[in-house]
Amino acid sequence: MSSTGQLAAVLRATTDDALVHGLNLRSVTVSGNSLNSIRDFFDLSDALLSNDSLQNCLTRLDRRSLTALVQISDSGTVTGEVGAEGGAERPTDHDIDASVLANLHDHFLVHDTTQGITVWPEVMTQLARWPVLGLSETWADDPEPGTTAHDESSHVTDALAPERAFASTTAMGELLFELEREPVRMLTTGLLGRPSARRLAELLRVDEAEVASYVGIAEHAGLVQRSAANLVPSDVHRGWLEHGPAERWVVIAEAWVNANWSEIRTRIAQRHFAQSSSITAWLQWNYPGGRRWLPQQCTTTLAEADMLGLTAHGTISSLGAKLLSGETEEAANQLTAGLPTPVDRLYLQHDLTAVATGPLDPRIDTRLRTMADVDGHTIASRYRFTSASITRAISDRESAASILEFLASITLSGIPQPLDYLVNETASRHGLLRVGPLPSGDPHAVAYIRSDDHMLLRTVLIDRNLSALRLRPRDSEYIVSTCERDQLYASLYEAKYPVAIEDAHGRILATRPQRAPGGFARTPAVKTRPDPHRTLVSRIRIADADAPDDSDEAWLARQLDSAIRSKSTVTVSVRMPNGNVVDYQLEPASVSGGRLRARDPQSEIERTLPLSSIAGVRGI
């Protein structure tokens, strides 16, 4: 049988998770085959074995994987078995690492046979075309670039690494705090727009070019997610923020390594590169087919590795080497030793600011941000209290008493009178305006605003900045609107009115408004973007399950059609009237009307068999 039919059978028997994993590795969406045109496992098999798809895959394989393909192809097969989920269950007798075999299996480049593990012939045909495509034909013999042992410059590298690691975790924390306050709208391409990137760069105190890197690392680490067209914090980001700098760094650095250097992390850690060009040369040697994609990838990954402190000026730091080698605890301890000890006290000043002389304890920093805005956040941090920041805290379950109690527990200088007055005065005004929902039935009065302060209510009514809310008075104490309660609250909050949400009994509810581009949303509805490959697999499975009762015959017909197109000889198992199954070696010629017409090369006759009597088809 042709490779298409055999691979289709393999794909059909593979679990959904393993299929999705393999398709994500192969990046079928960029192979020139539209996902919408793939209707069944035969179409998917064709897509995976196409020249473009194989070339895209092979050029991104490292040297060990390419060498293994050649070794298996030269020997015909290797003994050993790759498990259904891609894990090698037995070692081979050709010294091919089990993880390499599993990787090749995950990429759908090899398959199990009764003799062992075999490479699809289309794979080696495409690899043989590399010289024609301008890729090296002597890559297998290229010597590995030499490496340079650590010298005096390693002290500079190891001194810079903790600073950069701390700076990256600080910037990541600022990104998450900012997304809590105001989610960022993404372009239809899935990238950040220039205005958003510029704003975030200023807030994070990083170069604009680095913002996309931080967003990518945050997504890999699961700290942010897409909500419709917006980027918002994930459910686990708060736990990350409560960790110290070293623990934070391990999470984001591990996420970056897994996304970029997962297959080569140990080999990079074992080498000591004196300069970035040495790393680039080694990467070019390690990825022989990477002529087109590798240069830009090297530039990007080395810049991000520097940003995270894994390297400094292109030299692997000892901190980075520990993490790359899997010694995460040792890496965290080394980073902790290289950073100032966190402080749990700060100075509250009469100008409504707070100053911490060192990195503030993460839990204190996280809570302090709910009631103060950050003026500057490096090793020493500065915060500023405003009426709006205190209102934010009170809206989020704090009270004047709880705020002052917390500040008293962390101050080295007592609570200045101006700050005491600001907290109490803001708390006394909170809730002067109350919003709530009205009973359904009247489309012109969906929610209300009420207050005992008639002048304040009149000010709201004539405020032109609130005209979009379509407010109208119902009586001297109530204003009604066609907008929902949460939209009323968010708009009044943004306009800095002392507003609160109340329940049906007049009790104030705790709320934490979150700004969305173009308006506020109290709780953004998280909609994760579907994985296109999982959607594809689900569609194929449904089509397979919804096929008519003769779906087995349809599957046989597709297998036979594949053999006809490739002019292959196959083994056809036929059920005889007495119940026995007889195998015939046939050259299929056509399938029509539910019958197979094939040539029997042994007897030199043509056989016609009903598909209903065929028990199975397999390649020779």
XYZ file of C-alpha atoms in Angstrom:
620
model
C 0.000 0.000 0.000
C 1.129 3.592 -0.539
C 2.482 5.670 2.312
C -0.667 7.802 2.167
C -2.899 4.858 2.992
C -0.588 3.503 5.674
C -0.164 6.892 7.364
C -3.925 7.472 7.176
C -4.424 4.214 9.088
C -1.805 5.283 11.656
C -3.483 8.671 12.098
C -6.900 7.062 12.468
C -5.592 4.851 15.291
C -3.785 7.705 17.086
C -5.379 9.394 20.094
C -6.748 12.913 19.666
C -4.204 14.447 22.047
C -1.291 12.803 20.238
C -2.696 13.943 16.888
C -3.040 17.544 18.024
C 0.443 17.493 19.531
C 1.933 16.176 16.302
C 0.036 18.622 14.098
C 1.168 21.517 16.267
C 4.758 20.300 15.894
C 4.352 19.995 12.146
C 2.571 23.358 11.784
C 0.261 22.031 9.108
C -1.298 25.488 8.719
C 1.893 26.809 7.090
C 2.513 23.844 4.816
C 0.505 25.279 1.926
C -2.496 23.028 2.656
C -5.638 24.749 3.831
C -7.048 23.095 6.937
C -10.562 23.566 5.582
C -9.735 21.338 2.595
C -8.771 18.397 4.838
C -11.894 16.250 5.085
C -10.599 12.911 6.361
C -7.485 11.031 7.445
C -6.407 10.430 3.838
C -6.436 14.170 3.161
C -4.494 14.735 6.365
C -2.001 12.045 5.386
C -1.536 13.702 1.985
C -0.930 17.041 3.697
C 1.686 15.605 6.043
C 3.540 13.813 3.245
C 3.478 16.759 0.836
C 6.820 18.230 -0.205
C 6.141 21.620 1.390
C 5.026 20.127 4.696
C 8.001 17.758 4.898
C 10.463 20.490 3.960
C 9.039 22.811 6.597
C 9.394 20.015 9.151
C 12.845 18.739 8.182
C 14.501 22.160 8.111
C 13.505 22.627 11.760
C 14.831 19.288 12.990
C 18.098 19.272 14.876
C 21.158 17.311 13.809
C 20.493 14.319 16.073
C 17.011 13.826 14.604
C 18.222 14.162 11.014
C 21.075 11.747 11.666
C 18.618 9.258 13.172
C 16.418 9.448 10.059
C 19.411 8.667 7.827
C 20.548 5.864 10.123
C 17.114 4.223 10.178
C 16.742 4.622 6.416
C 20.176 3.132 5.702
C 19.452 0.090 7.857
C 15.884 -0.305 6.587
C 14.485 -0.406 10.122
C 15.718 -0.227 13.677
C 14.545 -2.642 16.316
C 12.669 -1.003 19.100
C 9.191 0.299 19.574
C 7.706 3.737 19.923
C 4.690 3.863 22.201
C 1.279 5.095 21.091
C 1.876 8.450 22.779
C 5.336 8.842 21.287
C 7.389 7.447 24.156
C 10.064 4.917 23.272
C 9.358 1.716 25.165
C 12.514 -0.227 24.241
C 15.998 0.933 23.340
C 17.179 0.339 19.807
C 20.245 -1.597 18.735
C 21.581 1.389 16.757
C 22.326 3.719 19.684
C 19.551 6.138 18.732
C 18.380 8.012 21.783
C 14.840 7.060 22.825
C 13.827 10.733 23.074
C 14.965 11.285 19.466
C 12.860 8.356 18.270
C 9.888 9.657 20.219
C 10.349 13.075 18.640
C 10.433 11.590 15.131
C 7.324 9.596 15.926
C 5.561 12.710 17.247
C 6.376 14.470 13.956
C 4.841 11.559 11.963
C 8.163 10.922 10.200
C 8.566 7.276 11.265
C 6.156 4.446 11.976
C 6.106 0.989 13.545
C 6.151 -2.141 11.425
C 6.447 -5.807 12.308
C 10.200 -5.533 11.635
C 10.746 -2.382 13.703
C 10.707 1.369 13.143
C 10.757 2.609 9.549
C 11.011 6.041 7.911
C 8.326 7.017 5.420
C 10.037 6.943 1.984
C 8.720 10.436 1.146
C 10.761 11.791 4.054
C 14.056 10.558 2.666
C 13.106 11.610 -0.867
C 12.618 15.149 0.374
C 15.862 15.070 2.362
C 17.695 13.923 -0.769
C 16.461 17.057 -2.570
C 18.304 19.407 -0.188
C 21.270 20.078 -2.515
C 18.808 21.123 -5.256
C 17.158 23.479 -2.758
C 20.473 25.102 -1.895
C 20.951 23.329 1.443
C 24.155 21.578 2.456
C 24.648 18.096 1.069
C 27.586 17.454 3.416
C 25.817 18.452 6.621
C 26.331 15.014 8.167
C 30.125 15.460 7.958
C 30.340 19.076 9.154
C 32.543 19.248 12.272
C 31.048 20.656 15.439
C 32.254 24.231 16.157
C 34.669 24.469 19.058
C 33.739 26.051 22.359
C 35.742 28.287 24.652
C 36.181 27.750 28.346
C 35.128 30.457 30.798
C 37.692 33.203 31.264
C 37.748 36.513 33.110
C 34.694 37.686 31.168
C 32.605 35.037 32.961
C 32.757 37.163 36.119
C 31.175 40.042 34.207
C 28.534 37.683 32.803
C 27.674 36.253 36.208
C 27.488 39.753 37.696
C 25.084 40.962 35.003
C 22.847 37.885 34.993
C 21.114 38.461 38.391
C 20.491 42.119 37.535
C 18.826 41.158 34.265
C 16.870 38.323 35.873
C 15.544 40.709 38.520
C 14.732 43.369 35.909
C 12.823 40.862 33.780
C 10.709 39.607 36.694
C 9.999 43.194 37.731
C 8.906 44.095 34.191
C 6.746 40.976 33.987
C 5.083 41.896 37.276
C 4.363 45.404 35.966
C 2.835 43.879 32.832
C 0.455 41.728 34.890
C -0.518 44.575 37.214
C -1.207 46.788 34.197
C -3.325 44.111 32.512
C -5.344 43.825 35.728
C -6.070 47.527 35.459
C -6.513 47.753 31.704
C -6.513 44.761 29.328
C -4.692 45.305 26.040
C -6.429 44.938 22.706
C -4.620 42.716 20.209
C -4.652 43.179 16.451
C -6.425 40.678 14.206
C -2.966 39.280 13.425
C -2.622 38.330 17.099
C 0.126 40.911 17.656
C 0.286 44.074 19.747
C -0.514 47.347 18.028
C 2.145 50.064 18.043
C 0.285 52.380 20.489
C -0.215 49.526 22.982
C 3.410 48.414 22.671
C 4.620 51.987 23.215
C 2.396 52.452 26.291
C 3.461 49.157 27.835
C 7.145 49.851 27.135
C 6.875 53.085 29.103
C 5.091 51.413 32.011
C 7.461 48.434 32.096
C 10.516 50.672 31.586
C 11.824 48.467 28.774
C 12.565 48.978 25.095
C 9.497 48.862 22.886
C 10.998 45.927 20.976
C 11.032 43.862 24.203
C 7.305 44.198 24.938
C 6.292 41.475 22.479
C 8.881 39.181 24.069
C 7.411 39.710 27.530
C 3.907 39.048 26.229
C 5.098 35.845 24.534
C 6.887 34.616 27.664
C 3.833 35.434 29.799
C 1.635 33.377 27.472
C 4.044 30.421 27.499
C 4.103 30.580 31.313
C 0.299 30.673 31.465
C 0.263 34.068 33.181
C -1.883 35.772 30.524
C -4.509 34.615 28.069
C -6.601 35.939 25.198
C -10.115 37.121 26.006
C -11.790 37.691 22.658
C -9.476 40.332 21.125
C -7.973 41.364 24.475
C -4.966 40.208 26.476
C -5.895 39.668 30.135
C -4.261 38.064 33.195
C -4.926 34.359 33.698
C -6.367 32.771 36.820
C -2.902 31.761 38.075
C -1.137 35.101 37.701
C -1.900 36.168 41.297
C -0.074 33.161 42.679
C 2.975 34.071 40.587
C 2.894 37.664 41.861
C 2.992 36.453 45.466
C 6.302 34.618 44.935
C 9.714 36.184 45.483
C 11.912 37.341 42.575
C 13.843 34.059 42.292
C 10.718 31.876 42.159
C 9.134 34.264 39.655
C 12.224 34.124 37.472
C 12.370 30.325 37.450
C 8.778 30.171 36.155
C 9.232 32.591 33.259
C 12.769 31.435 32.383
C 11.642 27.777 32.293
C 8.702 28.772 30.084
C 11.071 30.534 27.690
C 13.516 27.608 27.554
C 10.692 25.120 26.931
C 9.421 27.283 24.076
C 12.814 27.870 22.451
C 15.551 25.483 23.555
C 13.695 22.493 25.002
C 15.453 19.929 22.764
C 18.958 21.400 23.098
C 18.931 22.906 26.588
C 21.305 20.364 28.128
C 23.762 20.507 25.242
C 23.859 24.308 25.377
C 24.331 24.248 29.154
C 27.349 21.963 28.769
C 29.114 24.418 26.461
C 30.769 27.662 27.459
C 30.477 30.174 24.661
C 32.790 33.170 24.781
C 30.589 35.321 22.549
C 27.207 35.349 20.857
C 28.715 34.437 17.462
C 29.862 31.130 19.000
C 26.296 30.288 20.030
C 25.041 31.274 16.584
C 27.659 29.102 14.880
C 26.744 26.131 17.060
C 23.014 26.616 16.422
C 23.667 26.794 12.683
C 25.636 23.544 12.944
C 22.901 21.942 15.050
C 20.136 22.898 12.581
C 21.628 22.106 9.134
C 18.423 23.035 7.320
C 17.854 26.329 9.104
C 19.361 28.626 6.492
C 16.154 30.642 6.005
C 14.584 30.741 9.461
C 17.563 30.396 11.816
C 19.347 33.793 11.472
C 16.333 35.810 12.560
C 15.499 33.216 15.196
C 19.042 33.446 16.598
C 18.812 37.223 16.822
C 15.491 37.065 18.640
C 16.262 34.189 21.009
C 19.706 35.493 22.002
C 18.228 38.920 22.742
C 15.543 37.314 24.917
C 18.077 35.040 26.642
C 20.096 38.159 27.494
C 16.940 39.879 28.694
C 16.218 37.005 31.096
C 19.789 36.703 32.388
C 20.311 33.250 30.888
C 23.109 34.879 28.943
C 24.899 38.219 29.051
C 26.315 39.615 25.822
C 25.754 36.175 24.301
C 27.723 34.268 26.939
C 25.921 31.592 28.952
C 25.822 32.653 32.598
C 26.311 30.179 35.410
C 22.752 31.067 36.459
C 21.520 30.165 32.978
C 23.620 26.998 32.843
C 22.023 25.733 36.067
C 18.511 26.360 34.777
C 19.256 24.810 31.376
C 20.666 21.735 33.118
C 17.455 21.336 35.124
C 19.018 22.508 38.401
C 16.172 24.938 39.049
C 16.475 24.948 42.833
C 20.189 25.696 42.641
C 19.494 28.444 40.081
C 16.859 30.000 42.350
C 19.226 29.884 45.342
C 22.028 31.488 43.325
C 19.713 34.279 42.157
C 18.432 34.882 45.696
C 22.012 35.171 46.944
C 22.757 37.754 44.271
C 19.800 40.028 45.080
C 19.156 42.416 47.986
C 17.077 40.976 50.829
C 13.382 41.941 50.491
C 12.077 44.480 53.018
C 8.713 44.418 54.787
C 8.675 48.028 55.991
C 8.616 51.376 54.211
C 8.372 55.113 54.856
C 5.010 56.893 54.569
C 5.565 60.565 53.715
C 3.517 63.767 54.088
C 3.340 64.242 50.303
C 1.119 61.116 50.123
C 3.932 58.884 48.877
C 5.499 55.720 50.263
C 9.123 54.735 49.723
C 10.656 51.267 50.175
C 14.453 51.270 50.430
C 14.747 47.781 48.905
C 12.640 45.235 47.010
C 9.361 45.067 48.895
C 7.994 41.733 50.043
C 5.764 40.502 47.160
C 2.671 40.030 49.318
C 2.980 43.534 50.759
C 3.670 44.971 47.312
C 0.619 43.231 45.839
C -1.756 44.538 48.511
C -0.223 48.009 48.582
C -0.896 48.363 44.865
C -4.630 47.955 45.497
C -4.622 51.276 47.405
C -1.700 53.180 45.855
C -0.274 53.774 42.382
C 3.331 52.872 41.591
C 5.518 55.930 40.955
C 8.671 53.925 40.309
C 9.490 50.252 40.785
C 13.062 48.979 40.679
C 15.091 47.685 43.610
C 13.802 50.686 45.608
C 10.101 51.390 45.037
C 7.915 54.469 45.305
C 4.114 54.524 45.604
C 1.572 57.387 45.570
C -1.814 57.543 47.321
C -4.673 59.370 45.605
C -8.410 59.661 46.078
C -8.868 57.363 43.067
C -6.469 54.721 44.414
C -8.180 54.703 47.826
C -11.564 54.470 46.109
C -10.260 51.489 44.159
C -9.289 49.745 47.384
C -12.613 50.473 49.069
C -14.436 49.171 46.007
C -12.433 45.968 46.396
C -13.528 45.054 49.951
C -11.225 47.385 51.890
C -12.457 49.936 54.447
C -10.851 52.992 56.000
C -10.069 50.939 59.111
C -8.518 48.014 57.189
C -6.411 50.344 55.022
C -5.052 52.286 57.996
C -4.432 49.073 59.940
C -2.434 47.622 57.046
C -0.403 50.812 56.577
C 0.334 50.983 60.316
C 1.720 47.427 60.167
C 4.265 48.253 57.435
C 5.298 51.854 58.165
C 8.619 52.922 59.658
C 7.463 56.497 60.127
C 3.875 56.355 61.324
C 0.855 57.448 59.284
C 1.103 61.138 58.282
C -1.978 63.274 58.940
C -2.593 64.075 55.222
C -2.737 60.356 54.424
C -5.032 59.640 57.380
C -7.351 62.426 56.221
C -7.326 61.224 52.586
C -8.292 57.682 53.584
C -11.105 58.703 55.936
C -12.502 61.451 53.689
C -12.517 59.171 50.623
C -14.170 56.382 52.594
C -16.869 58.764 53.889
C -17.737 59.801 50.331
C -17.697 56.284 48.919
C -21.183 55.225 47.952
C -22.727 58.696 47.818
C -23.891 57.470 44.443
C -25.452 53.992 44.315
C -26.220 52.001 41.173
C -28.416 48.967 40.831
C -30.566 47.044 38.338
C -34.231 47.732 37.725
C -36.797 44.957 37.222
C -36.906 43.758 33.627
C -39.731 44.838 31.376
C -38.956 48.469 30.639
C -36.257 48.817 27.920
C -35.954 52.518 28.719
C -35.118 51.949 32.400
C -32.633 49.070 32.802
C -30.627 50.367 35.777
C -30.700 53.275 38.227
C -28.444 55.749 39.998
C -29.606 57.065 43.352
C -28.261 59.430 46.000
C -29.383 61.444 49.018
C -27.199 64.257 47.714
C -29.535 65.923 45.232
C -26.865 68.338 43.975
C -24.484 65.484 43.213
C -27.251 63.658 41.356
C -27.989 66.769 39.301
C -24.281 67.120 38.479
C -24.294 63.573 37.089
C -27.413 64.273 35.068
C -25.926 67.279 33.267
C -22.406 65.872 32.869
C -21.813 65.850 29.104
C -19.117 63.204 29.480
C -21.876 60.798 30.555
C -24.282 61.588 27.703
C -23.725 58.125 26.152
C -25.462 56.596 29.190
C -28.797 58.176 28.145
C -29.655 59.274 31.666
C -33.055 60.726 32.620
C -34.490 61.668 36.023
C -37.245 59.583 37.549
C -37.607 61.698 40.692
C -35.404 63.823 42.936
C -33.459 60.817 44.244
C -33.268 58.545 41.188
C -31.821 58.651 37.687
C -32.559 55.796 35.289
C -30.707 54.628 32.202
C -31.050 52.226 29.291
C -27.552 50.921 30.100
C -26.786 47.917 32.280
C -25.825 48.392 35.943
C -22.183 47.412 35.458
C -21.763 49.851 32.567
C -23.251 52.634 34.696
C -20.893 51.817 37.548
C -17.820 51.588 35.326
C -18.550 54.906 33.593
C -19.142 56.757 36.865
C -16.049 55.186 38.394
C -13.942 56.240 35.432
C -15.322 59.774 35.762
C -14.135 59.714 39.428
C -17.580 59.907 41.037
C -17.975 58.321 44.537
C -20.006 55.411 43.194
C -20.793 51.951 44.510
C -22.989 49.019 43.474
C -25.749 48.022 45.862
C -27.936 44.965 46.145
C -31.730 44.838 46.472
C -31.417 45.547 50.216
C -29.228 48.616 49.762
C -26.006 46.886 50.847
C -22.839 47.960 49.031
C -21.223 45.149 47.024
C -17.478 44.723 46.656
C -16.411 45.358 43.080
C -13.143 45.588 41.227
C -13.649 47.445 37.964
C -11.462 46.343 35.082
C -10.988 48.567 32.093
C -11.332 47.110 28.630
C -10.266 48.994 25.510
C -13.155 51.274 24.555
C -14.886 50.951 27.923
C -15.041 49.093 31.223
C -15.961 45.527 31.908
C -16.430 44.432 35.488
C -15.412 40.851 34.771
C -14.085 40.133 31.270
C -15.488 36.943 29.829
C -12.496 34.768 29.012
C -12.703 33.153 25.599
C -9.652 31.135 24.727
C -8.884 30.966 21.036
C -9.501 27.405 19.800
C -6.511 25.408 18.649
C -7.061 25.070 14.875
C -5.490 21.619 14.881
C -7.774 20.377 17.668
C -10.709 21.765 15.711
C -9.464 19.898 12.631
C -9.107 16.611 14.526
C -12.580 16.984 16.016
C -14.059 17.659 12.573
C -12.367 14.600 11.057
C -13.478 12.378 13.951
C -17.075 13.588 13.636
C -17.041 12.993 9.888
C -15.596 9.533 10.467
C -18.231 8.701 13.091
C -21.103 10.175 11.063
C -20.200 8.192 7.960
C -22.897 5.779 6.739
C -23.062 2.194 7.922
C -20.748 1.153 5.123
C -17.996 3.426 6.457
C -15.663 0.409 6.667
C -16.172 -0.140 2.964
C -15.564 3.555 2.320
C -12.323 3.318 4.307
C -11.266 0.258 2.298
C -12.109 2.103 -0.902
C -9.885 5.015 0.095
C -7.041 2.645 0.969
C -7.396 0.858 -2.341
C -7.676 4.127 -4.253
C -4.412 5.245 -2.668
C -2.764 1.983 -3.764
C -4.134 2.417 -7.300
C -2.699 5.939 -7.586
C 0.728 4.768 -6.366
C 0.572 1.553 -8.443
C 1.365 -0.465 -5.305
C 0.966 -4.149 -4.607
C -1.029 -4.823 -1.446
C -2.143 -7.769 0.615
C -5.943 -8.087 0.535
C -7.534 -10.300 3.202
C -10.764 -11.852 1.856
C -13.481 -13.569 3.913
C -14.476 -16.846 2.255
C -18.041 -18.290 2.440
C -16.881 -20.885 4.981
C -15.617 -18.122 7.297
C -11.917 -18.543 6.553
C -9.794 -15.504 5.638
C -7.464 -15.866 2.644
C -4.706 -13.377 1.760
C -4.082 -12.354 -1.847
C -1.261 -10.223 -3.143
C -2.952 -7.941 -5.674
C -2.298 -4.896 -7.808
C -5.540 -2.854 -7.486
C -6.785 -1.437 -10.791
C -10.126 0.192 -9.927
C -12.867 0.451 -7.314
C -16.454 1.040 -8.419
C -19.941 -0.187 -7.606
C -18.759 -1.608 -4.305
C -16.312 -3.972 -6.040
C -12.522 -4.138 -6.406
C -10.956 -5.072 -9.719
C -7.300 -6.104 -9.298
C -4.552 -8.043 -11.036
C -3.112 -11.105 -9.326
C 0.590 -11.089 -10.372
C 1.160 -14.679 -9.193
C -1.579 -16.291 -11.239
C -1.573 -13.639 -13.979
C -5.356 -13.272 -13.764
C -7.699 -10.421 -12.926
C -9.817 -10.816 -9.810
C -13.018 -8.965 -8.940
C -13.924 -8.885 -5.240
C -16.896 -7.278 -3.434
C -15.689 -4.761 -0.846
C -18.065 -6.343 1.669
C -15.972 -9.534 1.604
C -12.633 -7.758 2.164
C -11.547 -7.994 5.806
C -8.526 -5.722 5.489
C -5.815 -4.238 3.314
C -2.165 -3.859 4.215
C 0.984 -2.903 2.375
C 3.705 -5.316 1.385
